[in-house]
PDB file of C-alpha atoms in Angstrom:
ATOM      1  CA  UNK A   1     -67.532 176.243  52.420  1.00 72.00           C
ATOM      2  CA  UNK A   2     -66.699 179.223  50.404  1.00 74.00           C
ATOM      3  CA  UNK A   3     -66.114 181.343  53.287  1.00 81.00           C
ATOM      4  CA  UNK A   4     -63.106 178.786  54.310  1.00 77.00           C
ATOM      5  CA  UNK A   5     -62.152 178.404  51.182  1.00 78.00           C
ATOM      6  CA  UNK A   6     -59.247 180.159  49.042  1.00 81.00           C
ATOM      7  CA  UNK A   7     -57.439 179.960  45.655  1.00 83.00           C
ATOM      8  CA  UNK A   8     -54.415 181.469  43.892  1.00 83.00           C
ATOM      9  CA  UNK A   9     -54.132 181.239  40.185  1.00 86.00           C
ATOM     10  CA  UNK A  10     -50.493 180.906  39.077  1.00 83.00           C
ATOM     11  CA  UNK A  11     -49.136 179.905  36.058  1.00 82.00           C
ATOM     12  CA  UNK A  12     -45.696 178.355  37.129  1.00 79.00           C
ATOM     13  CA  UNK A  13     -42.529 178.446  35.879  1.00 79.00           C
ATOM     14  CA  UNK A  14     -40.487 180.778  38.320  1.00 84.00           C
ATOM     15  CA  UNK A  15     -38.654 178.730  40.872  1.00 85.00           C
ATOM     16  CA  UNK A  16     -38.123 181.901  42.772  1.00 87.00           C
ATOM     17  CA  UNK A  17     -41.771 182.264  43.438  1.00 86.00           C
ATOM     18  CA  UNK A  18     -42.776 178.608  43.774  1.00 88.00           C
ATOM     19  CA  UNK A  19     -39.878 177.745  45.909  1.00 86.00           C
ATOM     20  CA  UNK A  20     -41.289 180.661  48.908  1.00 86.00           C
ATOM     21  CA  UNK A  21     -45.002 180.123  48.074  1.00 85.00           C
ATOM     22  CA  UNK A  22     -45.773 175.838  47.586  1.00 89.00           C
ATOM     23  CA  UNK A  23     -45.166 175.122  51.420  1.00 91.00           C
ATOM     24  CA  UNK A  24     -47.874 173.706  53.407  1.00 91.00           C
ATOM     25  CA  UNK A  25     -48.134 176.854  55.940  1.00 91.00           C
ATOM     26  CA  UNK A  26     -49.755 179.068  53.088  1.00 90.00           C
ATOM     27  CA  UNK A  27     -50.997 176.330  50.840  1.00 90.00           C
ATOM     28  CA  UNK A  28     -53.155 172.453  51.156  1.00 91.00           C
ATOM     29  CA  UNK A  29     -53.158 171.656  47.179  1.00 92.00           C
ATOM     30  CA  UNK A  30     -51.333 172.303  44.112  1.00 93.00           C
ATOM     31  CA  UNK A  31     -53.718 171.494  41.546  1.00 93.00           C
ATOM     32  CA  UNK A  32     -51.852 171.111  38.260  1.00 91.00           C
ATOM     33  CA  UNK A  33     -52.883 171.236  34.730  1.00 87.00           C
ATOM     34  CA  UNK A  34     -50.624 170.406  31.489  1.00 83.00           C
ATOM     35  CA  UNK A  35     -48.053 168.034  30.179  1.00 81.00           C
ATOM     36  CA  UNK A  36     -45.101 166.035  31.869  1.00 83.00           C
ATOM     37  CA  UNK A  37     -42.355 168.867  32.219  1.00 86.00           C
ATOM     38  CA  UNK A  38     -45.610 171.047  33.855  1.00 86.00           C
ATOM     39  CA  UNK A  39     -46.635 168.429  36.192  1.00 88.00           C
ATOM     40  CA  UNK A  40     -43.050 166.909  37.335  1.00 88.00           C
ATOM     41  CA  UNK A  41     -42.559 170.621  37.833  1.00 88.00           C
ATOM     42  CA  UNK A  42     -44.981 170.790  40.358  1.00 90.00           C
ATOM     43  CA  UNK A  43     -44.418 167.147  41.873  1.00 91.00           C
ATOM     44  CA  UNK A  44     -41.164 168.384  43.412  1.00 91.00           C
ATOM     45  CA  UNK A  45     -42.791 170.458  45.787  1.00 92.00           C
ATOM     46  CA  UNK A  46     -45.019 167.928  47.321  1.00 94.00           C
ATOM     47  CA  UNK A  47     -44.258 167.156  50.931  1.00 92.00           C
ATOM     48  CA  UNK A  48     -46.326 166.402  54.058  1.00 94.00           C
ATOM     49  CA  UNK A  49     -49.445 168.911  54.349  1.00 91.00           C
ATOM     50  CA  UNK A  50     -48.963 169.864  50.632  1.00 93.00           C
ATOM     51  CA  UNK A  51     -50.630 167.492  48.094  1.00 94.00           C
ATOM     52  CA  UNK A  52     -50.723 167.087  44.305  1.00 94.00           C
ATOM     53  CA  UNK A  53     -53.700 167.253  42.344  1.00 94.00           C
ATOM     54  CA  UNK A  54     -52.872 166.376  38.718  1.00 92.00           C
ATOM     55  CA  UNK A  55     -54.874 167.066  35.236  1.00 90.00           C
ATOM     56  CA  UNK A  56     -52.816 165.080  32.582  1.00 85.00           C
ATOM     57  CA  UNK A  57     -53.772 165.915  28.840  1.00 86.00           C
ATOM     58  CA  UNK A  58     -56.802 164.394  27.593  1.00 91.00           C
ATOM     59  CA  UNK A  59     -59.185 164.302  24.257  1.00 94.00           C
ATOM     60  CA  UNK A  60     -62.575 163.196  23.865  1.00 97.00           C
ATOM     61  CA  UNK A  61     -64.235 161.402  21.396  1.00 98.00           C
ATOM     62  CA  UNK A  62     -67.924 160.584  20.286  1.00 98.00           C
ATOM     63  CA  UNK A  63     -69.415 157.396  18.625  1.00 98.00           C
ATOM     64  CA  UNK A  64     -72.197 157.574  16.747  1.00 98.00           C
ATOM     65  CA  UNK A  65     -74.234 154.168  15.473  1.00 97.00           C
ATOM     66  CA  UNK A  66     -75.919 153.692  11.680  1.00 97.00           C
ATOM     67  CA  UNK A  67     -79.053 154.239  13.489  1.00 98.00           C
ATOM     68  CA  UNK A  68     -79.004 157.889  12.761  1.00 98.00           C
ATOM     69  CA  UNK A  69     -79.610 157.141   8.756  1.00 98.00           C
ATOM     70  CA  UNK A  70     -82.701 155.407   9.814  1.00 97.00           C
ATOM     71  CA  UNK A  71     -84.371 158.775   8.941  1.00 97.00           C
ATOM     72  CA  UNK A  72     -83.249 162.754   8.119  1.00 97.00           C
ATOM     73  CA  UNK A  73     -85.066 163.660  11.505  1.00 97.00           C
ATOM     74  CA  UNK A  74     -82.286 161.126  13.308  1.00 98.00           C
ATOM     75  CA  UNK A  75     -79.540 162.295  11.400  1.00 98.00           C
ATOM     76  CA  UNK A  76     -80.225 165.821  11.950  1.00 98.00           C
ATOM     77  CA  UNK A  77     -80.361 165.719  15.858  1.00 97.00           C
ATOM     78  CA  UNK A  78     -77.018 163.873  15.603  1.00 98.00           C
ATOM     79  CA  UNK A  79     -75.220 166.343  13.593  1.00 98.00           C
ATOM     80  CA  UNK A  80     -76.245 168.721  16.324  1.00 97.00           C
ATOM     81  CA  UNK A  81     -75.295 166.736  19.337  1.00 97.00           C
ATOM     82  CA  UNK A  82     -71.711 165.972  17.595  1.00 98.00           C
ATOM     83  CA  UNK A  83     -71.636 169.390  16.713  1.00 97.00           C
ATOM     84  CA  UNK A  84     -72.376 170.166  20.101  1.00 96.00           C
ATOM     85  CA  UNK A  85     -70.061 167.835  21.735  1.00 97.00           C
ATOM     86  CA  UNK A  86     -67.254 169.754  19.319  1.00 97.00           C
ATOM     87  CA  UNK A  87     -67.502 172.643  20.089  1.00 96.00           C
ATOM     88  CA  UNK A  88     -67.374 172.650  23.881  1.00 95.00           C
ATOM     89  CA  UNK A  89     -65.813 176.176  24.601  1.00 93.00           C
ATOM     90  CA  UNK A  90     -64.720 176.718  20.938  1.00 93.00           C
ATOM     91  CA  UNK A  91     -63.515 173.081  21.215  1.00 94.00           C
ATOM     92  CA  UNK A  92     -60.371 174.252  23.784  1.00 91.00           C
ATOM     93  CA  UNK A  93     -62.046 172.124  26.861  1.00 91.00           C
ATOM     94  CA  UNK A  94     -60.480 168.348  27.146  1.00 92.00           C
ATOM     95  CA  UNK A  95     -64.083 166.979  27.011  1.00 94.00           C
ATOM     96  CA  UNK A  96     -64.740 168.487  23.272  1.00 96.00           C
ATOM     97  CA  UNK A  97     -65.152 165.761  20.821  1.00 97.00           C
ATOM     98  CA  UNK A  98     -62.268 166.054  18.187  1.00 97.00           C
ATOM     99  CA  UNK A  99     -62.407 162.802  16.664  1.00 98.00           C
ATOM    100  CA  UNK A 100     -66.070 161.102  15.450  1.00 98.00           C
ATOM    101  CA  UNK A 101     -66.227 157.578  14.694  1.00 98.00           C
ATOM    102  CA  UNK A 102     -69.088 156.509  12.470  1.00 98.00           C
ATOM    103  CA  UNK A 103     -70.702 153.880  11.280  1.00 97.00           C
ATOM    104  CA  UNK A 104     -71.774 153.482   8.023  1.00 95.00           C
ATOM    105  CA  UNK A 105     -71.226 153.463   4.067  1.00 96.00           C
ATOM    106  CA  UNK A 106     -68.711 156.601   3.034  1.00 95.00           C
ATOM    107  CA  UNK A 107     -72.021 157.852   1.429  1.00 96.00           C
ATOM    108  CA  UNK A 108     -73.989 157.988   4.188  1.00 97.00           C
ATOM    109  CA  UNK A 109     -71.000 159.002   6.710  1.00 98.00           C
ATOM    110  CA  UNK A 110     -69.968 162.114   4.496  1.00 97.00           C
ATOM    111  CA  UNK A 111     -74.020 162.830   4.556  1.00 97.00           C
ATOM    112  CA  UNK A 112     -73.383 162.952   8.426  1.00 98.00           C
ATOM    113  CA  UNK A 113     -70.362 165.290   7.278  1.00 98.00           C
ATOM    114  CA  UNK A 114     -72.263 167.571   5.564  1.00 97.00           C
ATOM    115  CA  UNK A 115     -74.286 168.348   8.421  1.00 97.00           C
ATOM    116  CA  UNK A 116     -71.775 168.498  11.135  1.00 98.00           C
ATOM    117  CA  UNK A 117     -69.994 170.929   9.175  1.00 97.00           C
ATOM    118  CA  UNK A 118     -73.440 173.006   8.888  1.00 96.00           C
ATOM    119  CA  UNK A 119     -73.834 172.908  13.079  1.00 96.00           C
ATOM    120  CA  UNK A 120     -70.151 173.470  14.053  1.00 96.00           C
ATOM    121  CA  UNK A 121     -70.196 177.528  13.524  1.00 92.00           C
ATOM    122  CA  UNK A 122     -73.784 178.288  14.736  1.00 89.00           C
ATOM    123  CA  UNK A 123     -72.062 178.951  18.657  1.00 84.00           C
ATOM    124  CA  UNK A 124     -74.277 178.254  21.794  1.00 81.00           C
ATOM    125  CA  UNK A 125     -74.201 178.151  25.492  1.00 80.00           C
ATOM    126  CA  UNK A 126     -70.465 176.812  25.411  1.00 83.00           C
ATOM    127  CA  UNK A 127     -69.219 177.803  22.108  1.00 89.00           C
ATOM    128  CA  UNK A 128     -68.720 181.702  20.306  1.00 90.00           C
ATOM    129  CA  UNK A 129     -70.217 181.872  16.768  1.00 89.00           C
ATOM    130  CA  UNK A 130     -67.723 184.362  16.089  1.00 88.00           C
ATOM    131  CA  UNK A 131     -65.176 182.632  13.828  1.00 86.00           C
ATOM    132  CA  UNK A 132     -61.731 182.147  15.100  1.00 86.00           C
ATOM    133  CA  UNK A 133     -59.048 181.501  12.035  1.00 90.00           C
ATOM    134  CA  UNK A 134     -57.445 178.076  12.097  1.00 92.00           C
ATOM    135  CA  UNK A 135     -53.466 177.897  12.655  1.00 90.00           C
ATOM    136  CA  UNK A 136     -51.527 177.911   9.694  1.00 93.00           C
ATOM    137  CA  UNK A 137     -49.562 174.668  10.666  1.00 93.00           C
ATOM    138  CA  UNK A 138     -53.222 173.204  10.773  1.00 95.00           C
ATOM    139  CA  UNK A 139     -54.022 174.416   7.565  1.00 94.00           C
ATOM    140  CA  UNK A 140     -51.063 173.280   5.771  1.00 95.00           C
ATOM    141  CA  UNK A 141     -51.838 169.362   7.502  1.00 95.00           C
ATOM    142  CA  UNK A 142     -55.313 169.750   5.421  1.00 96.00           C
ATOM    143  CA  UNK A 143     -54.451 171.085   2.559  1.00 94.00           C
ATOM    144  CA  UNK A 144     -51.934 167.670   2.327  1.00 93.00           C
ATOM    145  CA  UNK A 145     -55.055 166.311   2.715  1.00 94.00           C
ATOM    146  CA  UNK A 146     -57.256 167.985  -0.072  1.00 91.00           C
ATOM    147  CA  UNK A 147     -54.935 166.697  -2.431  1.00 88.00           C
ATOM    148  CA  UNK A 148     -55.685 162.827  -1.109  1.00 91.00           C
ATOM    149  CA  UNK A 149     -59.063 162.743  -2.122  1.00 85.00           C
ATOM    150  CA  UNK A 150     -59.679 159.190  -2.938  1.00 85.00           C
ATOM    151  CA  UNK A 151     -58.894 158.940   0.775  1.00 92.00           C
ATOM    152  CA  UNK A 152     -59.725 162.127   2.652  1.00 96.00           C
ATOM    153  CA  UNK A 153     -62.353 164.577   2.333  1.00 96.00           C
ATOM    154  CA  UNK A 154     -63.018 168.280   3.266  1.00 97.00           C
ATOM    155  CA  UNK A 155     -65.968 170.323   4.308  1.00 97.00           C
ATOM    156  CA  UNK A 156     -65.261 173.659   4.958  1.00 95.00           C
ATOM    157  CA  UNK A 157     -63.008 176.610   5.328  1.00 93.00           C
ATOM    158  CA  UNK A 158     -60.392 177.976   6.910  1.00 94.00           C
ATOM    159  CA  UNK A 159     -61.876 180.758   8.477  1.00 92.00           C
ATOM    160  CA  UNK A 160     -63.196 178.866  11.800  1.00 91.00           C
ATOM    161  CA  UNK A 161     -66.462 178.575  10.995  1.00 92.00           C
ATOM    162  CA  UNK A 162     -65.897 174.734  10.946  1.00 95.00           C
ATOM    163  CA  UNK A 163     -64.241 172.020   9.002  1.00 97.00           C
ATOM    164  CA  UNK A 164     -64.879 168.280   8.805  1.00 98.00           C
ATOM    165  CA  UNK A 165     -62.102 166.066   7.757  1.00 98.00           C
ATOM    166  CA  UNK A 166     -63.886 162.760   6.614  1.00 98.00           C
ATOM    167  CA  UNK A 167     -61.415 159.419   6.543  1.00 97.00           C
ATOM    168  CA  UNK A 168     -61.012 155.734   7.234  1.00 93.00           C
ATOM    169  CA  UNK A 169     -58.169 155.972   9.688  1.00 95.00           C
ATOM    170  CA  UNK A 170     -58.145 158.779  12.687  1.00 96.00           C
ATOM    171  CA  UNK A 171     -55.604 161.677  11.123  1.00 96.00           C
ATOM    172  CA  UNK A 172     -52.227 162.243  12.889  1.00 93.00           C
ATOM    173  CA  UNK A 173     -52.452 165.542  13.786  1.00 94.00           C
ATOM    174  CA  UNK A 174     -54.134 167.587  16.884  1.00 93.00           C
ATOM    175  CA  UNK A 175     -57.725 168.773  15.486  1.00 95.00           C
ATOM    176  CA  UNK A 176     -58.474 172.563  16.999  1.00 93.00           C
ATOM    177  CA  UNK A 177     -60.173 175.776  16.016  1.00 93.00           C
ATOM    178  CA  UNK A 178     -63.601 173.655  15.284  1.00 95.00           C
ATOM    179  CA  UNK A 179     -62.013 170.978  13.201  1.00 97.00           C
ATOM    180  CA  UNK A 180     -63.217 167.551  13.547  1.00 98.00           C
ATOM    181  CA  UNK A 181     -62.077 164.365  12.188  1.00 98.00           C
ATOM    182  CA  UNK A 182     -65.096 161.949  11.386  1.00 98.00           C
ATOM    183  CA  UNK A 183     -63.421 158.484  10.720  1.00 98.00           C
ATOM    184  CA  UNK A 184     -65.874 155.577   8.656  1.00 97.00           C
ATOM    185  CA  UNK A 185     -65.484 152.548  10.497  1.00 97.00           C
ATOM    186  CA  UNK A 186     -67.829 148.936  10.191  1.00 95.00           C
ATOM    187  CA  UNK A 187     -68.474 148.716  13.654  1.00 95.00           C
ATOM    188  CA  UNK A 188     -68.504 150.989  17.127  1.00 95.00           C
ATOM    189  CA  UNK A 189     -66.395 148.579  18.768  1.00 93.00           C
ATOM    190  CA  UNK A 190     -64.042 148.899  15.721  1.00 92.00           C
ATOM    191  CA  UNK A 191     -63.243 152.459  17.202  1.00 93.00           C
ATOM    192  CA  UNK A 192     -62.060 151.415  21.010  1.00 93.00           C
ATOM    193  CA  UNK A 193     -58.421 150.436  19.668  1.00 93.00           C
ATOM    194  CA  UNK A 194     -58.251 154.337  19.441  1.00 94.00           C
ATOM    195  CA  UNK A 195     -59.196 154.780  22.963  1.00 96.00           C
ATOM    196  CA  UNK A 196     -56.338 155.056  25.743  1.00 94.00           C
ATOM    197  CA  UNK A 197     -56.153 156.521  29.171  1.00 92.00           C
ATOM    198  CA  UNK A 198     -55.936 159.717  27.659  1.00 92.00           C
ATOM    199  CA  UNK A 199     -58.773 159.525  26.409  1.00 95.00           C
ATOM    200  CA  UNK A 200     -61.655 161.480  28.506  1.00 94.00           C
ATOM    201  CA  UNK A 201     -65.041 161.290  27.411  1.00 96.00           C
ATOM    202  CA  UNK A 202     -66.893 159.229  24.789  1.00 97.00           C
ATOM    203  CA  UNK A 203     -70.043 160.414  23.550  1.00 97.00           C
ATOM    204  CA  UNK A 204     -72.142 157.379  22.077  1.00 98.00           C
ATOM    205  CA  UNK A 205     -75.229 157.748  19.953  1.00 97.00           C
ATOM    206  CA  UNK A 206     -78.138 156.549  19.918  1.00 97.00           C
ATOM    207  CA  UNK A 207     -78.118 156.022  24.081  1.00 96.00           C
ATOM    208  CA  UNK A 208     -78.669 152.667  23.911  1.00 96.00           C
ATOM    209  CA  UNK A 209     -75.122 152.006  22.368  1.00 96.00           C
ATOM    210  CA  UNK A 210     -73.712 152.538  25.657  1.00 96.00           C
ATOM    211  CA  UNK A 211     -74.345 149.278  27.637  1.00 95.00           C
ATOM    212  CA  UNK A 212     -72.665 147.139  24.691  1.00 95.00           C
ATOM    213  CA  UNK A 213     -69.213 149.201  24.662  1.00 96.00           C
ATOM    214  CA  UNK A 214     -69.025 151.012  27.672  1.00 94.00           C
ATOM    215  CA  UNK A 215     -66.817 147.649  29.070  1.00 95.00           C
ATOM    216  CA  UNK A 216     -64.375 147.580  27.072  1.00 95.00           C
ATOM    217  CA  UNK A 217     -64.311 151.543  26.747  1.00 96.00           C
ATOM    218  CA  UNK A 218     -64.061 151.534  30.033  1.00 95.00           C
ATOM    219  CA  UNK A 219     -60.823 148.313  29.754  1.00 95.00           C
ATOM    220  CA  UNK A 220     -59.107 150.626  27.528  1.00 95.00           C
ATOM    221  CA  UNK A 221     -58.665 153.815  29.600  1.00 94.00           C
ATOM    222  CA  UNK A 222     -62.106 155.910  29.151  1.00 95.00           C
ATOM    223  CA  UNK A 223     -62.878 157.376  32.062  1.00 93.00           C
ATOM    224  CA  UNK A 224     -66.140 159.354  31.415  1.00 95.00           C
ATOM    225  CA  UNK A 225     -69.436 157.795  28.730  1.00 96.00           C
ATOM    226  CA  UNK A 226     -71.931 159.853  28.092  1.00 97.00           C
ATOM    227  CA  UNK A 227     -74.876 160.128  25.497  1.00 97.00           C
ATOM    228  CA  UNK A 228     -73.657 162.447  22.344  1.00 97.00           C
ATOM    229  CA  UNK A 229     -74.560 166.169  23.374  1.00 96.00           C
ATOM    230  CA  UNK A 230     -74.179 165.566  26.799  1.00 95.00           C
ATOM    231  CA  UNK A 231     -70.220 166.089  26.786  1.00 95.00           C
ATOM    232  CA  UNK A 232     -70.541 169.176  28.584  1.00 93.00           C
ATOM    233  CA  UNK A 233     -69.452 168.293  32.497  1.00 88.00           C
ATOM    234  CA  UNK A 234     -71.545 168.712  35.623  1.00 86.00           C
ATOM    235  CA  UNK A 235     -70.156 170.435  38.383  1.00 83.00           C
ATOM    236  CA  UNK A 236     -69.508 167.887  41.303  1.00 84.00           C
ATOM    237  CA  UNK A 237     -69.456 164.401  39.136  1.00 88.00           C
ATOM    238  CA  UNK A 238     -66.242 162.175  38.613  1.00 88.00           C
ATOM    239  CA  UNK A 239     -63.655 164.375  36.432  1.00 87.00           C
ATOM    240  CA  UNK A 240     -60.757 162.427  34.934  1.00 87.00           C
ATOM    241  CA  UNK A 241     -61.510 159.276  37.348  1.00 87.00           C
ATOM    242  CA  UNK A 242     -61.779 161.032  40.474  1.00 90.00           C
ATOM    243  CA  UNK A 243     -64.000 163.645  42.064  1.00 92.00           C
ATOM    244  CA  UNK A 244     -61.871 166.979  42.041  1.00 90.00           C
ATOM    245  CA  UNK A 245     -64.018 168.905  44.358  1.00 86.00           C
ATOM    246  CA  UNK A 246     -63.432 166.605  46.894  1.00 88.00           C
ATOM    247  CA  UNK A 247     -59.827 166.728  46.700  1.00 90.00           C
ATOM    248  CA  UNK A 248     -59.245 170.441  46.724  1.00 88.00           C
ATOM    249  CA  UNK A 249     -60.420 170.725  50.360  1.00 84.00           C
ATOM    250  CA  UNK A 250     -58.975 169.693  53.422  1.00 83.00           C
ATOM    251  CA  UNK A 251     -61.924 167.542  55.505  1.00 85.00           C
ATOM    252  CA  UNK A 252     -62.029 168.391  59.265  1.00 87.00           C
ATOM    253  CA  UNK A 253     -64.187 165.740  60.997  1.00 92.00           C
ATOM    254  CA  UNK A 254     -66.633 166.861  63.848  1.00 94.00           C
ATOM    255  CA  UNK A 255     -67.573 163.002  65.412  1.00 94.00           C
ATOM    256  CA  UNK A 256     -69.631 162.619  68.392  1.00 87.00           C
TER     257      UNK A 256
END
């Protein structure tokens, strides 16, 4: 398939260059990634023999059950799966988890805090250990926060090593740069009012969480559940609802 296969990276925006290029004599696809202006951009060149693959925005977003403060052992493999899960290349991929929902008492959720924090600079197979400074727009959104502490608190520094932001409602701003927003709730199920069809993928912990929420995750938009620390994508299952591979060739049937 490779051998019949080609693709041109272009970053759009130049009419000249799109309008000679996106015809369906040089080209099958346009497979788009980014926001409305990028992909109504690219919508307007979709005829007969040139189709549109889109890649709308999306976050991710784990779940973790009380389970884990059955024991330190439990809530240390968490902390490393949500870590994990956050930090999916240096938390820039749409599956990274950027908001944690946990259940618990604030005690034992900013324990879980604590450790995240701990796991979120340590780098791996998908993320850099080398620290990557957080915006300043970012910072000044936290520091607000700092100063709210009978509501909000902070683990960590600015320096991109990782920071927690602990709270009972998910914060209004973007997380990035290895910032995660763990949010306290009573219940897992509490948490799917905060799931749309922007949201991507839900890691839920312990495993056997899944079966109980993955229906109405499922209702609400979520298009990928997986067990926390398993965010990571394989090549060749269902991305964003559909399977991409499929759709960036053109099938040519031999029948007998």
């Amino acid at each position: 398939m490779t051998r019949c296969f080609s693709a041109a990276y272009w970053r759009g925006g130049d009419e000249a260059v799109e309008g000679l290029l996106f015809r369906p004599q040089y080209f099958d696809k346009i497979i788009a990634w980014g926001g409305e202006s990028t992909i109504r951009g690219a919508l307007k060149y979709v005829g007969p023999g040139l189709e549109l693959v889109a890649f709308d925005p999306k976050t991710s977003i784990s779940m973790i059950g009380r389970e884990i403060f059955d024991s330190e052992a439990k809530l240390e493999a968490a902390a490393v799966a949500g870590a994990h899960d956050a930090t999916i290349m240096n938390q820039e991929a749409c599956t990274a988890s950027r908001f944690q929902f946990v259940e618990g008492t604030l005690d034992q959720v900013d324990g879980y805090c604590e450790r995240l924090q701990a796991h979120l600079g340590a780098g791996g197979r998908s993320a850099s250990a080398e620290p990557r400074p957080i915006p300043r727009a970012l910072r000044d959104e936290i520091d607000g926060l700092r100063d709210m502490a009978d509501f909000y608190r902070v683990w960590g520094g600015y320096e991109g090593r990782g920071l927690v932001v602990r709270s009972d409602e998910a914060v209004d701003f973007y997380p990035e740069g290895k910032v995660v927003n763990v949010v306290a709730v009573d219940r897992l199920a509490d948490a799917a009012r905060h799931v749309t069809v922007a949201t991507q993928t839900v890691g839920v912990h312990p495993p056997e969480r899944k079966s109980g929420l993955r229906d109405i995750l499922a209702s609400a938009g979520a298009q990928r559940i997986v067990s926390l620390g398993s965010a990571t994508p394989e090549v060749g299952l269902p991305h964003d609802g559909f399977y991409p591979l499929h759709r960036f060739v053109r099938w040519v049937n031999d029948e007998g």
